[in-house]
PDB file of C-alpha atoms in Angstrom:
ATOM      1  CA  MET Q   1     137.923  96.836 127.865  1.00 65.00           C
ATOM      2  CA  PRO Q   2     135.448  93.965 128.528  1.00 73.00           C
ATOM      3  CA  GLU Q   3     134.485  91.719 125.605  1.00 80.00           C
ATOM      4  CA  PRO Q   4     131.027  92.257 124.079  1.00 83.00           C
ATOM      5  CA  ARG Q   5     128.567  89.751 125.532  1.00 91.00           C
ATOM      6  CA  VAL Q   6     125.530  88.024 124.079  1.00 91.00           C
ATOM      7  CA  ALA Q   7     122.220  89.648 124.986  1.00 90.00           C
ATOM      8  CA  ILE Q   8     119.965  87.645 122.655  1.00 95.00           C
ATOM      9  CA  ASP Q   9     120.502  84.624 120.410  1.00 96.00           C
ATOM     10  CA  ILE Q  10     117.325  83.099 119.018  1.00 97.00           C
ATOM     11  CA  GLU Q  11     115.986  81.610 115.822  1.00 97.00           C
ATOM     12  CA  ILE Q  12     112.391  82.076 114.668  1.00 96.00           C
ATOM     13  CA  PRO Q  13     110.359  80.639 111.784  1.00 95.00           C
ATOM     14  CA  SER Q  14     110.158  82.967 108.800  1.00 94.00           C
ATOM     15  CA  ASP Q  15     106.696  84.260 109.715  1.00 94.00           C
ATOM     16  CA  VAL Q  16     105.702  87.868 110.442  1.00 94.00           C
ATOM     17  CA  SER Q  17     103.574  86.780 113.414  1.00 94.00           C
ATOM     18  CA  TYR Q  18     106.824  86.188 115.352  1.00 96.00           C
ATOM     19  CA  ILE Q  19     108.078  89.766 114.918  1.00 96.00           C
ATOM     20  CA  GLU Q  20     106.189  91.304 117.818  1.00 95.00           C
ATOM     21  CA  GLY Q  21     107.516  88.778 120.361  1.00 96.00           C
ATOM     22  CA  VAL Q  22     111.142  89.219 119.273  1.00 97.00           C
ATOM     23  CA  VAL Q  23     110.817  93.002 119.304  1.00 97.00           C
ATOM     24  CA  GLU Q  24     109.379  93.015 122.823  1.00 96.00           C
ATOM     25  CA  LEU Q  25     112.167  90.693 124.034  1.00 96.00           C
ATOM     26  CA  ALA Q  26     114.768  93.034 122.520  1.00 97.00           C
ATOM     27  CA  ALA Q  27     113.164  96.104 124.108  1.00 97.00           C
ATOM     28  CA  LEU Q  28     113.102  94.336 127.473  1.00 96.00           C
ATOM     29  CA  ARG Q  29     116.789  93.381 127.222  1.00 95.00           C
ATOM     30  CA  CYS Q  30     117.558  96.958 126.140  1.00 95.00           C
ATOM     31  CA  HIS Q  31     115.919  98.332 129.311  1.00 95.00           C
ATOM     32  CA  GLU Q  32     117.745  95.762 131.461  1.00 94.00           C
ATOM     33  CA  LEU Q  33     121.038  96.954 129.955  1.00 93.00           C
ATOM     34  CA  HIS Q  34     120.265 100.507 131.147  1.00 93.00           C
ATOM     35  CA  ILE Q  35     120.184 101.959 127.663  1.00 95.00           C
ATOM     36  CA  PRO Q  36     118.145 105.201 127.625  1.00 95.00           C
ATOM     37  CA  SER Q  37     114.458 104.319 127.690  1.00 95.00           C
ATOM     38  CA  ARG Q  38     113.526 106.260 124.565  1.00 95.00           C
ATOM     39  CA  LYS Q  39     116.082 104.308 122.532  1.00 97.00           C
ATOM     40  CA  CYS Q  40     114.524 101.046 123.716  1.00 97.00           C
ATOM     41  CA  THR Q  41     110.888 101.976 123.128  1.00 96.00           C
ATOM     42  CA  LEU Q  42     111.328 103.751 119.797  1.00 97.00           C
ATOM     43  CA  ASN Q  43     114.677 103.091 118.093  1.00 98.00           C
ATOM     44  CA  VAL Q  44     115.091  99.415 118.941  1.00 98.00           C
ATOM     45  CA  ARG Q  45     111.468  98.424 118.485  1.00 98.00           C
ATOM     46  CA  VAL Q  46     110.874 100.114 115.132  1.00 98.00           C
ATOM     47  CA  ALA Q  47     114.285  99.441 113.542  1.00 98.00           C
ATOM     48  CA  LEU Q  48     114.282  95.783 114.604  1.00 98.00           C
ATOM     49  CA  ALA Q  49     110.689  95.318 113.392  1.00 97.00           C
ATOM     50  CA  GLU Q  50     111.773  96.703 110.004  1.00 97.00           C
ATOM     51  CA  ALA Q  51     114.843  94.471 109.789  1.00 96.00           C
ATOM     52  CA  LEU Q  52     112.838  91.363 110.726  1.00 96.00           C
ATOM     53  CA  SER Q  53     110.115  92.222 108.264  1.00 95.00           C
ATOM     54  CA  ASN Q  54     112.723  92.649 105.509  1.00 93.00           C
ATOM     55  CA  ALA Q  55     114.423  89.369 106.404  1.00 94.00           C
ATOM     56  CA  ILE Q  56     111.147  87.414 106.370  1.00 94.00           C
ATOM     57  CA  LEU Q  57     109.405  88.985 103.379  1.00 91.00           C
ATOM     58  CA  ARG Q  58     112.310  90.049 101.148  1.00 88.00           C
ATOM     59  CA  GLY Q  59     115.316  88.049 102.333  1.00 88.00           C
ATOM     60  CA  ASN Q  60     113.636  84.672 102.843  1.00 90.00           C
ATOM     61  CA  GLY Q  61     110.748  85.493 100.545  1.00 85.00           C
ATOM     62  CA  GLY Q  62     108.084  84.219 102.930  1.00 72.00           C
ATOM     63  CA  THR Q  63     107.644  81.108 105.058  1.00 74.00           C
ATOM     64  CA  GLY Q  64     109.530  77.790 105.194  1.00 81.00           C
ATOM     65  CA  ARG Q  65     112.878  79.224 106.272  1.00 91.00           C
ATOM     66  CA  HIS Q  66     114.241  80.772 109.459  1.00 94.00           C
ATOM     67  CA  VAL Q  67     115.556  84.066 110.778  1.00 96.00           C
ATOM     68  CA  ARG Q  68     118.218  84.266 113.467  1.00 96.00           C
ATOM     69  CA  VAL Q  69     118.514  87.271 115.770  1.00 97.00           C
ATOM     70  CA  ARG Q  70     121.687  87.866 117.772  1.00 97.00           C
ATOM     71  CA  ALA Q  71     122.317  90.866 119.966  1.00 97.00           C
ATOM     72  CA  MET Q  72     125.708  91.717 121.424  1.00 96.00           C
ATOM     73  CA  VAL Q  73     126.168  94.366 124.060  1.00 95.00           C
ATOM     74  CA  SER Q  74     129.335  96.258 124.962  1.00 93.00           C
ATOM     75  CA  ASP Q  75     130.146  99.317 127.018  1.00 92.00           C
ATOM     76  CA  ASP Q  76     129.515 101.449 123.948  1.00 93.00           C
ATOM     77  CA  ALA Q  77     126.757  99.891 121.894  1.00 95.00           C
ATOM     78  CA  LEU Q  78     124.006  97.366 121.380  1.00 96.00           C
ATOM     79  CA  VAL Q  79     124.466  95.494 118.085  1.00 97.00           C
ATOM     80  CA  PHE Q  80     121.773  93.370 116.445  1.00 98.00           C
ATOM     81  CA  ASP Q  81     122.491  90.857 113.667  1.00 97.00           C
ATOM     82  CA  ILE Q  82     119.394  89.742 111.764  1.00 97.00           C
ATOM     83  CA  VAL Q  83     120.294  86.744 109.617  1.00 96.00           C
ATOM     84  CA  ASP Q  84     118.078  85.224 106.933  1.00 94.00           C
ATOM     85  CA  ASP Q  85     118.868  82.264 104.717  1.00 88.00           C
ATOM     86  CA  GLY Q  86     117.331  83.471 101.486  1.00 78.00           C
ATOM     87  CA  PRO Q  87     119.128  84.403  98.275  1.00 70.00           C
ATOM     88  CA  GLY Q  88     119.780  87.953  99.470  1.00 66.00           C
ATOM     89  CA  PHE Q  89     118.501  91.305  98.276  1.00 64.00           C
ATOM     90  CA  ASP Q  90     119.938  94.698  97.500  1.00 67.00           C
ATOM     91  CA  MET Q  91     119.204  96.933 100.459  1.00 67.00           C
ATOM     92  CA  ASN Q  92     120.074 100.032  98.477  1.00 65.00           C
ATOM     93  CA  SER Q  93     117.818  99.256  95.517  1.00 62.00           C
ATOM     94  CA  THR Q  94     114.845 101.013  97.104  1.00 60.00           C
ATOM     95  CA  ARG Q  95     116.691 103.718  98.952  1.00 67.00           C
ATOM     96  CA  ASN Q  96     114.597 106.715  97.951  1.00 82.00           C
ATOM     97  CA  ASP Q  97     113.796 109.531 100.333  1.00 92.00           C
ATOM     98  CA  PRO Q  98     110.172 108.848 101.388  1.00 95.00           C
ATOM     99  CA  THR Q  99     109.758 112.375 102.770  1.00 96.00           C
ATOM    100  CA  THR Q 100     109.923 114.198  99.414  1.00 95.00           C
ATOM    101  CA  PRO Q 101     106.673 115.519  97.904  1.00 94.00           C
ATOM    102  CA  GLU Q 102     106.784 112.937  95.083  1.00 94.00           C
ATOM    103  CA  ASN Q 103     107.203 110.020  97.534  1.00 95.00           C
ATOM    104  CA  ILE Q 104     105.258 111.012 100.628  1.00 95.00           C
ATOM    105  CA  LEU Q 105     101.976 109.579  99.337  1.00 95.00           C
ATOM    106  CA  ARG Q 106     103.556 106.193  98.583  1.00 95.00           C
ATOM    107  CA  GLU Q 107     102.427 103.288 100.745  1.00 93.00           C
ATOM    108  CA  ASP Q 108     105.870 101.645 100.777  1.00 93.00           C
ATOM    109  CA  GLY Q 109     109.513 102.746 100.930  1.00 92.00           C
ATOM    110  CA  ARG Q 110     109.874 103.856 104.563  1.00 95.00           C
ATOM    111  CA  GLY Q 111     111.424 100.734 106.116  1.00 94.00           C
ATOM    112  CA  LEU Q 112     115.071 101.201 105.237  1.00 94.00           C
ATOM    113  CA  PHE Q 113     114.778 104.953 105.785  1.00 95.00           C
ATOM    114  CA  LEU Q 114     113.546 104.364 109.343  1.00 97.00           C
ATOM    115  CA  MET Q 115     116.319 101.841 110.071  1.00 96.00           C
ATOM    116  CA  HIS Q 116     118.930 104.410 109.038  1.00 95.00           C
ATOM    117  CA  ARG Q 117     117.286 107.232 110.978  1.00 97.00           C
ATOM    118  CA  LEU Q 118     116.775 105.242 114.163  1.00 98.00           C
ATOM    119  CA  MET Q 119     120.104 103.382 114.304  1.00 98.00           C
ATOM    120  CA  ASP Q 120     123.649 104.774 114.407  1.00 98.00           C
ATOM    121  CA  ARG Q 121     124.821 102.313 111.756  1.00 97.00           C
ATOM    122  CA  VAL Q 122     123.137  99.885 109.334  1.00 96.00           C
ATOM    123  CA  GLU Q 123     125.293  97.347 107.480  1.00 94.00           C
ATOM    124  CA  ARG Q 124     124.629  94.363 105.258  1.00 91.00           C
ATOM    125  CA  PHE Q 125     127.027  91.514 104.584  1.00 89.00           C
ATOM    126  CA  VAL Q 126     127.117  87.749 103.982  1.00 87.00           C
ATOM    127  CA  GLU Q 127     128.320  85.459 106.803  1.00 85.00           C
ATOM    128  CA  ASP Q 128     126.471  82.153 107.338  1.00 77.00           C
ATOM    129  CA  GLY Q 129     123.505  83.839 105.641  1.00 83.00           C
ATOM    130  CA  ASN Q 130     122.484  87.371 104.764  1.00 91.00           C
ATOM    131  CA  VAL Q 131     123.206  89.585 107.726  1.00 94.00           C
ATOM    132  CA  VAL Q 132     121.751  93.006 108.442  1.00 95.00           C
ATOM    133  CA  ARG Q 133     123.650  94.557 111.346  1.00 96.00           C
ATOM    134  CA  LEU Q 134     122.041  97.359 113.339  1.00 98.00           C
ATOM    135  CA  THR Q 135     124.264  99.292 115.734  1.00 98.00           C
ATOM    136  CA  LEU Q 136     122.810 101.523 118.425  1.00 97.00           C
ATOM    137  CA  ASN Q 137     125.265 103.529 120.491  1.00 96.00           C
ATOM    138  CA  ARG Q 138     124.450 103.760 124.163  1.00 91.00           C
ATOM    139  CA  GLU Q 139     124.789 107.546 124.189  1.00 80.00           C
TER     140      GLU Q 139
ATOM    141  CA  MET O   1      96.781  93.653 119.339  1.00 63.00           C
ATOM    142  CA  SER O   2      93.315  94.522 118.105  1.00 84.00           C
ATOM    143  CA  PHE O   3      91.184  97.252 116.611  1.00 93.00           C
ATOM    144  CA  ALA O   4      88.078  98.409 118.464  1.00 94.00           C
ATOM    145  CA  MET O   5      85.630 100.367 116.335  1.00 95.00           C
ATOM    146  CA  ASN O   6      82.713 102.479 117.466  1.00 95.00           C
ATOM    147  CA  LYS O   7      80.726 105.406 116.163  1.00 96.00           C
ATOM    148  CA  GLN O   8      80.545 108.764 117.905  1.00 94.00           C
ATOM    149  CA  ASP O   9      77.993 111.032 116.206  1.00 91.00           C
ATOM    150  CA  GLU O  10      78.998 110.819 112.546  1.00 95.00           C
ATOM    151  CA  VAL O  11      82.592 109.742 113.133  1.00 97.00           C
ATOM    152  CA  VAL O  12      83.875 106.164 113.009  1.00 98.00           C
ATOM    153  CA  VAL O  13      86.468 105.927 115.792  1.00 98.00           C
ATOM    154  CA  VAL O  14      89.114 103.189 115.660  1.00 97.00           C
ATOM    155  CA  ASP O  15      91.238 102.385 118.727  1.00 97.00           C
ATOM    156  CA  VAL O  16      94.520 100.689 117.872  1.00 97.00           C
ATOM    157  CA  GLU O  17      95.361  98.484 120.848  1.00 95.00           C
ATOM    158  CA  GLY O  18      98.944  97.200 120.734  1.00 93.00           C
ATOM    159  CA  GLN O  19     101.084  97.599 117.644  1.00 94.00           C
ATOM    160  CA  LEU O  20     100.233  98.546 114.073  1.00 96.00           C
ATOM    161  CA  ILE O  21     102.707  96.448 112.125  1.00 95.00           C
ATOM    162  CA  VAL O  22     103.145  94.198 109.117  1.00 93.00           C
ATOM    163  CA  GLY O  23     101.285  91.337 110.816  1.00 91.00           C
ATOM    164  CA  ASN O  24      97.997  93.184 111.407  1.00 93.00           C
ATOM    165  CA  ARG O  25      97.904  96.205 109.102  1.00 94.00           C
ATOM    166  CA  GLN O  26      95.648  94.456 106.549  1.00 95.00           C
ATOM    167  CA  GLU O  27      93.049  93.850 109.256  1.00 96.00           C
ATOM    168  CA  LEU O  28      92.886  97.572 110.034  1.00 96.00           C
ATOM    169  CA  LYS O  29      92.777  98.447 106.340  1.00 97.00           C
ATOM    170  CA  GLN O  30      89.915  96.052 105.629  1.00 97.00           C
ATOM    171  CA  LYS O  31      87.869  97.183 108.627  1.00 97.00           C
ATOM    172  CA  VAL O  32      88.092 100.832 107.622  1.00 98.00           C
ATOM    173  CA  LEU O  33      87.438 100.084 103.935  1.00 98.00           C
ATOM    174  CA  ASP O  34      84.334  98.084 104.907  1.00 97.00           C
ATOM    175  CA  GLU O  35      82.975 101.117 106.760  1.00 97.00           C
ATOM    176  CA  LEU O  36      83.869 103.370 103.825  1.00 97.00           C
ATOM    177  CA  GLU O  37      81.948 101.052 101.512  1.00 97.00           C
ATOM    178  CA  ARG O  38      78.940 101.293 103.843  1.00 96.00           C
ATOM    179  CA  GLY O  39      78.954 105.044 103.234  1.00 97.00           C
ATOM    180  CA  GLU O  40      80.853 106.303 106.278  1.00 97.00           C
ATOM    181  CA  LYS O  41      82.926 109.422 105.506  1.00 97.00           C
ATOM    182  CA  LYS O  42      84.519 110.597 108.762  1.00 98.00           C
ATOM    183  CA  PHE O  43      87.206 108.484 110.423  1.00 98.00           C
ATOM    184  CA  LEU O  44      89.318 109.019 113.523  1.00 98.00           C
ATOM    185  CA  ILE O  45      92.124 106.667 114.546  1.00 98.00           C
ATOM    186  CA  ASP O  46      93.016 106.957 118.234  1.00 98.00           C
ATOM    187  CA  PHE O  47      96.542 105.804 119.176  1.00 98.00           C
ATOM    188  CA  SER O  48      96.307 106.289 122.946  1.00 97.00           C
ATOM    189  CA  ARG O  49      96.742 102.529 123.470  1.00 96.00           C
ATOM    190  CA  THR O  50      99.312 101.967 120.733  1.00 96.00           C
ATOM    191  CA  GLY O  51     102.903 100.889 121.365  1.00 93.00           C
ATOM    192  CA  TYR O  52     104.644 101.399 118.048  1.00 95.00           C
ATOM    193  CA  ILE O  53     103.974 101.541 114.311  1.00 97.00           C
ATOM    194  CA  ASP O  54     106.262 100.150 111.627  1.00 97.00           C
ATOM    195  CA  SER O  55     106.682 101.346 108.051  1.00 97.00           C
ATOM    196  CA  SER O  56     103.952  99.073 106.739  1.00 97.00           C
ATOM    197  CA  GLY O  57     101.558 100.443 109.374  1.00 97.00           C
ATOM    198  CA  LEU O  58     102.431 103.990 108.327  1.00 98.00           C
ATOM    199  CA  GLY O  59     101.894 102.924 104.711  1.00 98.00           C
ATOM    200  CA  VAL O  60      98.398 101.680 105.480  1.00 98.00           C
ATOM    201  CA  LEU O  61      97.507 105.006 107.092  1.00 98.00           C
ATOM    202  CA  VAL O  62      98.683 106.824 103.956  1.00 98.00           C
ATOM    203  CA  SER O  63      96.738 104.442 101.736  1.00 98.00           C
ATOM    204  CA  LEU O  64      93.548 104.788 103.814  1.00 98.00           C
ATOM    205  CA  SER O  65      93.860 108.562 103.848  1.00 98.00           C
ATOM    206  CA  LYS O  66      94.006 108.597 100.036  1.00 97.00           C
ATOM    207  CA  LYS O  67      91.066 106.206  99.608  1.00 97.00           C
ATOM    208  CA  ILE O  68      88.884 108.058 102.122  1.00 98.00           C
ATOM    209  CA  ARG O  69      89.665 111.409 100.485  1.00 97.00           C
ATOM    210  CA  GLU O  70      88.794 109.979  97.068  1.00 97.00           C
ATOM    211  CA  GLN O  71      85.332 109.202  98.467  1.00 96.00           C
ATOM    212  CA  GLY O  72      84.962 112.738  99.791  1.00 97.00           C
ATOM    213  CA  GLY O  73      85.747 111.752 103.370  1.00 97.00           C
ATOM    214  CA  GLU O  74      88.351 112.591 105.984  1.00 97.00           C
ATOM    215  CA  LEU O  75      90.780 110.592 108.122  1.00 98.00           C
ATOM    216  CA  ARG O  76      92.185 112.225 111.256  1.00 98.00           C
ATOM    217  CA  LEU O  77      94.477 110.964 114.003  1.00 98.00           C
ATOM    218  CA  ALA O  78      94.626 111.516 117.761  1.00 98.00           C
ATOM    219  CA  ASN O  79      96.698 110.774 120.854  1.00 98.00           C
ATOM    220  CA  LEU O  80     100.151 110.104 119.423  1.00 97.00           C
ATOM    221  CA  ASN O  81     102.620 109.493 122.249  1.00 96.00           C
ATOM    222  CA  ASP O  82     106.119 111.022 122.054  1.00 96.00           C
ATOM    223  CA  ASP O  83     107.558 108.021 120.202  1.00 96.00           C
ATOM    224  CA  LEU O  84     104.784 107.998 117.611  1.00 97.00           C
ATOM    225  CA  GLN O  85     105.010 111.771 117.211  1.00 97.00           C
ATOM    226  CA  THR O  86     108.742 111.397 116.498  1.00 97.00           C
ATOM    227  CA  LEU O  87     107.995 108.684 113.940  1.00 97.00           C
ATOM    228  CA  PHE O  88     105.509 110.941 112.138  1.00 98.00           C
ATOM    229  CA  GLU O  89     107.982 113.835 112.208  1.00 98.00           C
ATOM    230  CA  LEU O  90     110.874 111.704 110.872  1.00 97.00           C
ATOM    231  CA  THR O  91     108.745 110.552 107.949  1.00 98.00           C
ATOM    232  CA  LYS O  92     107.090 113.991 107.571  1.00 98.00           C
ATOM    233  CA  LEU O  93     103.709 112.301 107.798  1.00 98.00           C
ATOM    234  CA  ASP O  94     102.825 114.894 110.422  1.00 97.00           C
ATOM    235  CA  THR O  95     102.409 117.239 107.444  1.00 96.00           C
ATOM    236  CA  LEU O  96      99.973 114.882 105.725  1.00 96.00           C
ATOM    237  CA  PHE O  97      97.563 114.173 108.586  1.00 97.00           C
ATOM    238  CA  GLN O  98      95.542 116.375 110.883  1.00 97.00           C
ATOM    239  CA  ILE O  99      96.660 115.197 114.323  1.00 98.00           C
ATOM    240  CA  SER O 100      94.959 116.149 117.601  1.00 98.00           C
ATOM    241  CA  ASP O 101      96.222 115.843 121.173  1.00 96.00           C
ATOM    242  CA  THR O 102      92.969 114.328 122.414  1.00 96.00           C
ATOM    243  CA  ARG O 103      90.056 112.349 121.031  1.00 96.00           C
ATOM    244  CA  GLU O 104      87.655 115.117 122.066  1.00 96.00           C
ATOM    245  CA  ARG O 105      89.558 117.779 120.126  1.00 96.00           C
ATOM    246  CA  ALA O 106      89.758 115.510 117.109  1.00 97.00           C
ATOM    247  CA  LEU O 107      85.994 114.845 117.191  1.00 96.00           C
ATOM    248  CA  GLU O 108      85.277 118.568 117.509  1.00 95.00           C
ATOM    249  CA  SER O 109      87.499 119.277 114.481  1.00 94.00           C
ATOM    250  CA  PHE O 110      85.287 117.426 111.985  1.00 93.00           C
TER     251      PHE O 110
END
């Protein structure tokens, strides 16, 4: 089986204005890799936007640091690592179901939910920074 | 990405051009709240030229809907593409908003 290869490896300033450009680059690479179009336009764009937003606002706690985005592609999956260099945060601390009647009118609390619904796997670990790993299976 | 606003009869129509995400959601919120403060009650957000919406964008729509309702007004949505429709269904926000297929139908519904 061929080794996974690098599809994206970039570092951006910790600033939300950079999110849109990274997301569009990822969607473009996704299309080039012949992953089903709907997964590129919806799953990749929204889940990656959420992960970047979390890394910048919660992981790094704002500006002055950096966020690294790596994407590896294999025959089976597209895997994004979003790495911030902040003190880390508990991804499960806010893991309420935003679709319940008591939560649906809340303004926040949908980011992690969307990542889990739009990706096949969401992991968090520490390795040269705080890593959120999003795995999207090709099929 | 930008927000074009115009008035059709008594309805303030907002076109979201590009994405509605963490970087621009406050701009949309402020523009709509300014109109609400001026006494406008009926709002339609048209997503025909929108790429995607993130969770903070969805949150702003929920927040605006609540504030407009508190003032006796109404916020309705139109022209969600398949991706946006899926996003609203996943989050069950399709049950919170009145959503029309076209701008014309949405305007007629007020």
